[in-house]
Short mmCIF file of C-alpha atoms and ligand atoms in Angstrom, two decimals:
data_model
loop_
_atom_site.label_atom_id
_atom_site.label_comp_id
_atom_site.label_asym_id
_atom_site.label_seq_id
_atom_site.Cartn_x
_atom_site.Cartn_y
_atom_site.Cartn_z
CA UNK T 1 -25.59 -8.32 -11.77
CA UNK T 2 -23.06 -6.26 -10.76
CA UNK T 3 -21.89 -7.07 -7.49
CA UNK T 4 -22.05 -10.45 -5.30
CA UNK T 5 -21.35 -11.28 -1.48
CA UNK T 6 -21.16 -14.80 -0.79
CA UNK T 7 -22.26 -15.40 2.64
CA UNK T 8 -20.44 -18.62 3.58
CA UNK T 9 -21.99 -20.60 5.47
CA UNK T 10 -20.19 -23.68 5.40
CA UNK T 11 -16.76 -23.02 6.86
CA UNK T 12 -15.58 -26.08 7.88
CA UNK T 13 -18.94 -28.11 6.34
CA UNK T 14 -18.13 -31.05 4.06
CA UNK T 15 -20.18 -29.50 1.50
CA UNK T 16 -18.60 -26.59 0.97
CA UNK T 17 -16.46 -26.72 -1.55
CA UNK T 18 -18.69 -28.74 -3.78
CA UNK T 19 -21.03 -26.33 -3.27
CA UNK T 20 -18.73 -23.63 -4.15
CA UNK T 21 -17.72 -25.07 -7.46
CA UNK T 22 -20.74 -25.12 -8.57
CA UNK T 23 -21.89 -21.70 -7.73
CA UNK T 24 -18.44 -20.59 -9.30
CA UNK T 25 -19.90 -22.72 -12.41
CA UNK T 26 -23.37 -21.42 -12.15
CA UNK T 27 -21.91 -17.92 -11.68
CA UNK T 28 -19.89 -17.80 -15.14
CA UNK T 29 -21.62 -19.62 -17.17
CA UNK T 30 -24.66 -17.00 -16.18
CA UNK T 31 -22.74 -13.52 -15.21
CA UNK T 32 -20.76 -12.32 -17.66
CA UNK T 33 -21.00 -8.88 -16.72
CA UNK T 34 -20.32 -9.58 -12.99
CA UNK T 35 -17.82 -6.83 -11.57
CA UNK T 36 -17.69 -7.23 -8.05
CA UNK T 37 -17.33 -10.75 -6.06
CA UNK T 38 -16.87 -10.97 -2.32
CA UNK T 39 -16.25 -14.75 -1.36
CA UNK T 40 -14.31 -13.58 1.81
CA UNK T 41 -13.91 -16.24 4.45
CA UNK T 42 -14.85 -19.04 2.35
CA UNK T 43 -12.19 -20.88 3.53
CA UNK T 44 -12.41 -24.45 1.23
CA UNK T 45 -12.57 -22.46 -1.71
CA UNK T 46 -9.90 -24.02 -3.84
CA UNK T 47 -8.23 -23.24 -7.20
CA UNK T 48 -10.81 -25.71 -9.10
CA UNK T 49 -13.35 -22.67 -7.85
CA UNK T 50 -11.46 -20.28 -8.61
CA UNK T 51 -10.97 -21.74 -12.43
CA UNK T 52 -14.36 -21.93 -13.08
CA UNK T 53 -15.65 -18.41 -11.53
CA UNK T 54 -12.98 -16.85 -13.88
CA UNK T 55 -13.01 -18.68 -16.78
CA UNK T 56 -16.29 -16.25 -17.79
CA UNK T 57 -15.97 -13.48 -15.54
CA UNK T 58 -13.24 -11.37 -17.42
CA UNK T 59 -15.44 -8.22 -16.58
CA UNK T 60 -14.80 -8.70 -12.59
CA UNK T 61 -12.83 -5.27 -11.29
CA UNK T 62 -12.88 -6.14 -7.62
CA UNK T 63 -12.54 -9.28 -6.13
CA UNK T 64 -12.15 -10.48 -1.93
CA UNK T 65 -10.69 -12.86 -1.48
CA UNK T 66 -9.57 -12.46 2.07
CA UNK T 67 -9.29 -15.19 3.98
CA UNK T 68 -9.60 -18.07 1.18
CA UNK T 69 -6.81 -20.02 3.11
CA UNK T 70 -6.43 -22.71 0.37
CA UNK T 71 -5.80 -20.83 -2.35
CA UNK T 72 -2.18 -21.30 -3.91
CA UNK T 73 -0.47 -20.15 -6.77
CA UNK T 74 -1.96 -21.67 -8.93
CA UNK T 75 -5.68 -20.03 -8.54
CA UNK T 76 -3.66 -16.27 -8.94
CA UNK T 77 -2.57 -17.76 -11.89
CA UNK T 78 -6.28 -18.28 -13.14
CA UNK T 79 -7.05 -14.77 -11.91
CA UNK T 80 -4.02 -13.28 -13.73
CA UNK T 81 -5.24 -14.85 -16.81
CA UNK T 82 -8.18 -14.15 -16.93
CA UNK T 83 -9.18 -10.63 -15.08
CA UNK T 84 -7.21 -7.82 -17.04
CA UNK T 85 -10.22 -5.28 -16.24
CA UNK T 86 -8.83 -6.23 -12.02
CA UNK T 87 -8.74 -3.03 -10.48
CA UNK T 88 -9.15 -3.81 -6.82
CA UNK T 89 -8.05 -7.70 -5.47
CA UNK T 90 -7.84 -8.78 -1.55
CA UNK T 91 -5.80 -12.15 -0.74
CA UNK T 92 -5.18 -10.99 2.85
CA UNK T 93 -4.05 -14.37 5.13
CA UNK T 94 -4.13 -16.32 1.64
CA UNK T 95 -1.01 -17.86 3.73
CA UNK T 96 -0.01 -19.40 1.21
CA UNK T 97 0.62 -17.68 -2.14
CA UNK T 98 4.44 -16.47 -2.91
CA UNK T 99 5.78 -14.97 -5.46
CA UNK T 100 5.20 -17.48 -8.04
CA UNK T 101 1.34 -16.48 -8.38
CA UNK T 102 1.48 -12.84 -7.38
CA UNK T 103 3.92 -11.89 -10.33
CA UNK T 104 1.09 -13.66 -12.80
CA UNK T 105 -1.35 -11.26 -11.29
CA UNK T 106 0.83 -8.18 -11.89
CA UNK T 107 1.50 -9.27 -15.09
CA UNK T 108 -1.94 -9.96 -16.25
CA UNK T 109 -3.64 -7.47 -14.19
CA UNK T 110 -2.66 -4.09 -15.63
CA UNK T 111 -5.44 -1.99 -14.17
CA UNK T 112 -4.46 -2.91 -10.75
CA UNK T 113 -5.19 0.11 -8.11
CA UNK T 114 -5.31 -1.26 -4.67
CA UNK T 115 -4.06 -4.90 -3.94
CA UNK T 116 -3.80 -6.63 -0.11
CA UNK T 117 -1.42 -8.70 0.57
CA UNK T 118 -1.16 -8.50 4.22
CA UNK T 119 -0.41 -11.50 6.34
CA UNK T 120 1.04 -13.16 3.04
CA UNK T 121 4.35 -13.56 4.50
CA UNK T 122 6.31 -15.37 2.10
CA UNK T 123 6.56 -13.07 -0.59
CA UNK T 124 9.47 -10.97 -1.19
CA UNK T 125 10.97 -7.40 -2.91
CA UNK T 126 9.85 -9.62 -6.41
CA UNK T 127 6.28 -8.97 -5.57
CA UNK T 128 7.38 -5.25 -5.69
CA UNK T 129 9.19 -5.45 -8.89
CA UNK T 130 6.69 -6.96 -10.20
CA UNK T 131 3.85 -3.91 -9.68
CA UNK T 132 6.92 -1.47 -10.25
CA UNK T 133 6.95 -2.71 -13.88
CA UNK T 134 3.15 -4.05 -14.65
CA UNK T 135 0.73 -1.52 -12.54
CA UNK T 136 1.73 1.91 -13.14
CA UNK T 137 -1.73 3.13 -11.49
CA UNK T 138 -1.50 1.08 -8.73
CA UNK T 139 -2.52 3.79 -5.29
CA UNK T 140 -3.20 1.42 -2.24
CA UNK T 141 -0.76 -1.45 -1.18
CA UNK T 142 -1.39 -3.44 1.63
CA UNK T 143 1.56 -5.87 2.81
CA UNK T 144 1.21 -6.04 6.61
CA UNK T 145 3.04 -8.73 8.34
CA UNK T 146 5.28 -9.72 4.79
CA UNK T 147 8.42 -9.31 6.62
CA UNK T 148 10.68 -10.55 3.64
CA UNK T 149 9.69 -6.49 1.74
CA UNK T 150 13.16 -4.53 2.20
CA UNK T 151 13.88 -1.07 1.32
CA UNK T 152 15.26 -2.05 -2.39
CA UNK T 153 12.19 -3.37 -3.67
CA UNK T 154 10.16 0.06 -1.96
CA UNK T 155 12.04 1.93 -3.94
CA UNK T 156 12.28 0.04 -7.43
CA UNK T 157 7.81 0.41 -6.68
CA UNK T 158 7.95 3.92 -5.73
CA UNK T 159 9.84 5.19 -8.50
CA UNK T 160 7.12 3.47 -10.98
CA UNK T 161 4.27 3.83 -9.25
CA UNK T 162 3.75 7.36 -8.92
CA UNK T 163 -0.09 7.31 -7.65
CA UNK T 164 1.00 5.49 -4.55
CA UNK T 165 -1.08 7.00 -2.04
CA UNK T 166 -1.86 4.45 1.02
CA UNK T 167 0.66 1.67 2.01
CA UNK T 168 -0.10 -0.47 5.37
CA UNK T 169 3.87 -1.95 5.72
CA UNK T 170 2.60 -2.83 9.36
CA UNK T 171 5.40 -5.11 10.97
CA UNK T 172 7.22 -5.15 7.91
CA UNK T 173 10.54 -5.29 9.91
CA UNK T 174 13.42 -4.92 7.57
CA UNK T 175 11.68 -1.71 6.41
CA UNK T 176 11.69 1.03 9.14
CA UNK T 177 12.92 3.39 6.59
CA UNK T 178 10.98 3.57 3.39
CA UNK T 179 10.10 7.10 3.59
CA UNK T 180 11.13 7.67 -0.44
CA UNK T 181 7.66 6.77 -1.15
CA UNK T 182 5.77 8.70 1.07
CA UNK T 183 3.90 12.13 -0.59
CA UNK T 184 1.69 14.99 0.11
CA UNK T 185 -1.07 12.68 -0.90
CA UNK T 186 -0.10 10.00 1.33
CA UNK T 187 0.71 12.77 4.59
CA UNK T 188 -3.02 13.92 3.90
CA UNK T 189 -4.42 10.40 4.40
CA UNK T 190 -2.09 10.05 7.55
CA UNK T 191 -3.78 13.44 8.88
CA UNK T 192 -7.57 12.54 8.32
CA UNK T 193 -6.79 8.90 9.68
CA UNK T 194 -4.43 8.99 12.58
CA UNK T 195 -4.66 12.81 13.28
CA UNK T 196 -8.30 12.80 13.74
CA UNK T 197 -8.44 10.03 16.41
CA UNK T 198 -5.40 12.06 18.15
CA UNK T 199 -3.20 8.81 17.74
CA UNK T 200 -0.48 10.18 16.13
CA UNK T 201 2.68 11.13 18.61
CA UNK T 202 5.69 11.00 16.64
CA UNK T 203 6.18 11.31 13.01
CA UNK T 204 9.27 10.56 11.29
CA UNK T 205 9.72 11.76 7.84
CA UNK T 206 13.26 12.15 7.77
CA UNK T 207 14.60 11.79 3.93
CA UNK T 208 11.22 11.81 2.81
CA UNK T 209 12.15 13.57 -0.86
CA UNK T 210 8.99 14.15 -2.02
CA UNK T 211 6.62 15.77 0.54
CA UNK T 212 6.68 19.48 0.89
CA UNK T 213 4.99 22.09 2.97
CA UNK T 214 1.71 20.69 2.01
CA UNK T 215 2.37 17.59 4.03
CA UNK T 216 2.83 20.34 7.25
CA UNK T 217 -0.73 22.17 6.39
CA UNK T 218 -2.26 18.29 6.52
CA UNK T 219 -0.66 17.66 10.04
CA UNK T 220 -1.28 20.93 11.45
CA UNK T 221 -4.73 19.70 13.02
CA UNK T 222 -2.53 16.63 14.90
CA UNK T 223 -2.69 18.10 18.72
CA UNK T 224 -1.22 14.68 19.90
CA UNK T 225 1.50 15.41 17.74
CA UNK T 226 5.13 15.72 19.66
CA UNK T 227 7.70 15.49 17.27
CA UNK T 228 8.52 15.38 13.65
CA UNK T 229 11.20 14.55 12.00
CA UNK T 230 12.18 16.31 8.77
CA UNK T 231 16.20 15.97 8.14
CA UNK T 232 16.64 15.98 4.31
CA UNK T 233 12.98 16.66 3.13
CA UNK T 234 14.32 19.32 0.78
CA UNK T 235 11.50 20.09 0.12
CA UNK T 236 10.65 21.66 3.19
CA UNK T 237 10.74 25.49 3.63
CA UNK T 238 11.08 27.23 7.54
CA UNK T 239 8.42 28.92 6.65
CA UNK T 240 6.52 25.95 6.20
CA UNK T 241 7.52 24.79 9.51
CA UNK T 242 6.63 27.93 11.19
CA UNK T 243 3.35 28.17 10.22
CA UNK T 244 3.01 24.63 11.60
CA UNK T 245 4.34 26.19 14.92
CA UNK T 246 1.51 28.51 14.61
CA UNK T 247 -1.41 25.40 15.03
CA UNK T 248 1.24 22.93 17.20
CA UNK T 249 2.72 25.97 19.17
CA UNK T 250 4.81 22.69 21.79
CA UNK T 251 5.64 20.51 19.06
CA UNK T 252 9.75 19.51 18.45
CA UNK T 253 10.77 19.87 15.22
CA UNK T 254 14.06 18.22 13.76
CA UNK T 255 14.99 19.76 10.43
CA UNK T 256 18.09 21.05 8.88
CA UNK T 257 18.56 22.55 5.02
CA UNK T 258 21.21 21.48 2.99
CA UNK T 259 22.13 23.70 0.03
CA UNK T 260 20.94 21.77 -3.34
CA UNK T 261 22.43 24.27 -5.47
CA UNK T 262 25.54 25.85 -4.51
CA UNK T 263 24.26 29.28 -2.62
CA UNK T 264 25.14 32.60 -4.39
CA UNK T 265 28.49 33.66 -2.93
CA UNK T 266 26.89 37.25 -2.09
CA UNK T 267 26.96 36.83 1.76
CA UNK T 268 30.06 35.09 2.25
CA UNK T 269 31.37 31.35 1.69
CA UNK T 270 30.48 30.40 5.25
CA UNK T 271 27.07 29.23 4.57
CA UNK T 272 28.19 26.96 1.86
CA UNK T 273 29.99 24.95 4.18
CA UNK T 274 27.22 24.28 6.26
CA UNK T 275 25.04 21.30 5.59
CA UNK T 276 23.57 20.33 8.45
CA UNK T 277 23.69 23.41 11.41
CA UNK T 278 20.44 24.76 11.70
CA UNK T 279 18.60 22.03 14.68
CA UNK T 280 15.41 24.27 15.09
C1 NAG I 1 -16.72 -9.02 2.18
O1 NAG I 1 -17.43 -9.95 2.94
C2 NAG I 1 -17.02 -10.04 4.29
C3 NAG I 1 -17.71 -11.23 4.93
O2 NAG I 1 -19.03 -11.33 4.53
C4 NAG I 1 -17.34 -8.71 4.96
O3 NAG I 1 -16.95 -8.74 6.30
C5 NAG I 1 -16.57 -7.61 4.24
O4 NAG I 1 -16.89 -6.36 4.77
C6 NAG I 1 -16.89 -7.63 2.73
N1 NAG I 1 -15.99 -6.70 2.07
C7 NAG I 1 -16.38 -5.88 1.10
C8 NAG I 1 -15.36 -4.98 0.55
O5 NAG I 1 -17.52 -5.86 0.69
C1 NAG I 2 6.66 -20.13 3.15
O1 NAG I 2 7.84 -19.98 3.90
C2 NAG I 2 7.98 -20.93 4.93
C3 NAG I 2 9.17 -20.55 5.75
O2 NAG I 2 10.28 -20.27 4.95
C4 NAG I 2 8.10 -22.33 4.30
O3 NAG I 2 8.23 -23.30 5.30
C5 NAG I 2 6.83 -22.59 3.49
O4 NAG I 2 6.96 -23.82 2.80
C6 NAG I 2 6.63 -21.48 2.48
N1 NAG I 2 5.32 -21.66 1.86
C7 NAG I 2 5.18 -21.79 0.55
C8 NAG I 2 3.78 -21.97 0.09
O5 NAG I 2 6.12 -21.73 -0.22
#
């Protein structure tokens, strides 16, 4: 068996967690080579549960857990112990996991790609330190709703985790500006996702160090697209932006080009002088 979803049945049923339990038992004492378990919504699942699924299911690689309101620290810490082959994990509205059990899941958990968080509101910039230093492959972070995520721990993941491609910071509040972590890569999801659907208005990529013209050729299908922002993406040629011009022929574009390097002084010492003149 290689993948499971557990339909649950008995939400707010006496039974349930019993019931669970024992198909947790029955389902490691029998599945060793289980990968994939999706026990979403099974809202009495507990930690007890949790212990015995892992216990002899270190093979899993994705697990959902979404939902599973009762789970606390103490079943990550299972998880953490247990998985190390973990590659995707879900704890969306687990409301009420912190820090405690999250950082035993980054430590244990090395394989980590994609990990949802979202609606788990009490965890903080550790969480971030945490995958900064234990999951250098980790691509998709969800954290929607964790208002406590500031800019400093953002940064501490982004300069680890360099095959960040998807982050959902969705009313993550004390983080308007975490643009450092945004890529090409990332741009490119933005421009099949929001572009497609003609959602996308305004984009703000202002000190955005790493994206480069690329990120303009993925936009240049966005027709709802008004304005960008692009102050201090050094990376960003005006050639770049004029050949998005060419595809969005009305949109505003805020941009100026700061010397990196100290310009030649053929041409005159004017220019040097001149960080931030050109508004196009
Ligand atoms: C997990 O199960 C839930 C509920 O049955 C379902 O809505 C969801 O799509 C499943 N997720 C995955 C990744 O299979
Ligand atoms: C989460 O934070 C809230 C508000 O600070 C607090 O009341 C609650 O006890 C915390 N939950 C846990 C599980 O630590």
């Amino acid at each position: 068996m290689a993948d499971e979803t557990v339909p649950c049945e008995h939400h707010n049923g006496s039974g349930g967690h019993d019931s669970f339990v024992l198909f947790c038992f029955i389902l490691s004492e029998g599945c060793p080579l289980l990968e994939q378990l999706n026990i979403s919504w099974c809202d009495q699942v507990t930690k007890d549960g949790i212990q015995a699924l892992v216990r002899g299911c270190g093979g899993l690689k994705a697990l959902f857990l979404k939902g599973c309101t009762q789970l606390e620290d103490e079943a990550l810490k299972y998880i953490g112990a247990h998985c190390p082959e973990l590659v995707t994990l879900n704890l969306q509205t687990c409301l009420q996991i912190t820090d405690e059990g999250l950082i035993t899941i980054c430590r244990g958990c090395h394989k980590l790609q994609s990990l949802c968080a979202s609606g788990c509101s009490n965890i903080t910039d550790a969480i971030l330190n945490a995958l900064g230093q234990n999951c250098p492959r980790l691509r998709i972070l969800e954290v929607a709703r964790c208002s406590q995520l500031t800019d400093v721990g953002f940064t501490t993941l982004a300069r680890n985790c360099h095959e960040l491609e998807k982050m959902d910071l969705e009313e993550c509040v004390q983080s308007l500006s975490h643009c450092e972590l945004v890529t090409d890569d990332g741009i490119r999801h933005l421009g099949n996702g929001a572009c497609a659907h003609d959602q996308l208005e305004v984009i703000e990529l202002d000190n955005c160090p790493l994206i480069t013209d690329a990120s303009l050729e993925h936009l240049k299908s966005c027709h709802s697209l008004e304005r960008i922002e692009l102050y201090d993406c050094q990376q960003i040629t005006r050639a770049g932006i004029k050949r998005l011009r060419t595809h969005l022929p009305n949109i505003k574009v805020h941009a100026y080009f700061a010397p990196v390097t100290p310009p030649p002084s053929v041409g005159g010492s004017r220019q040097r002088f001149c960080r931030c003149c050109i508004i196009l």
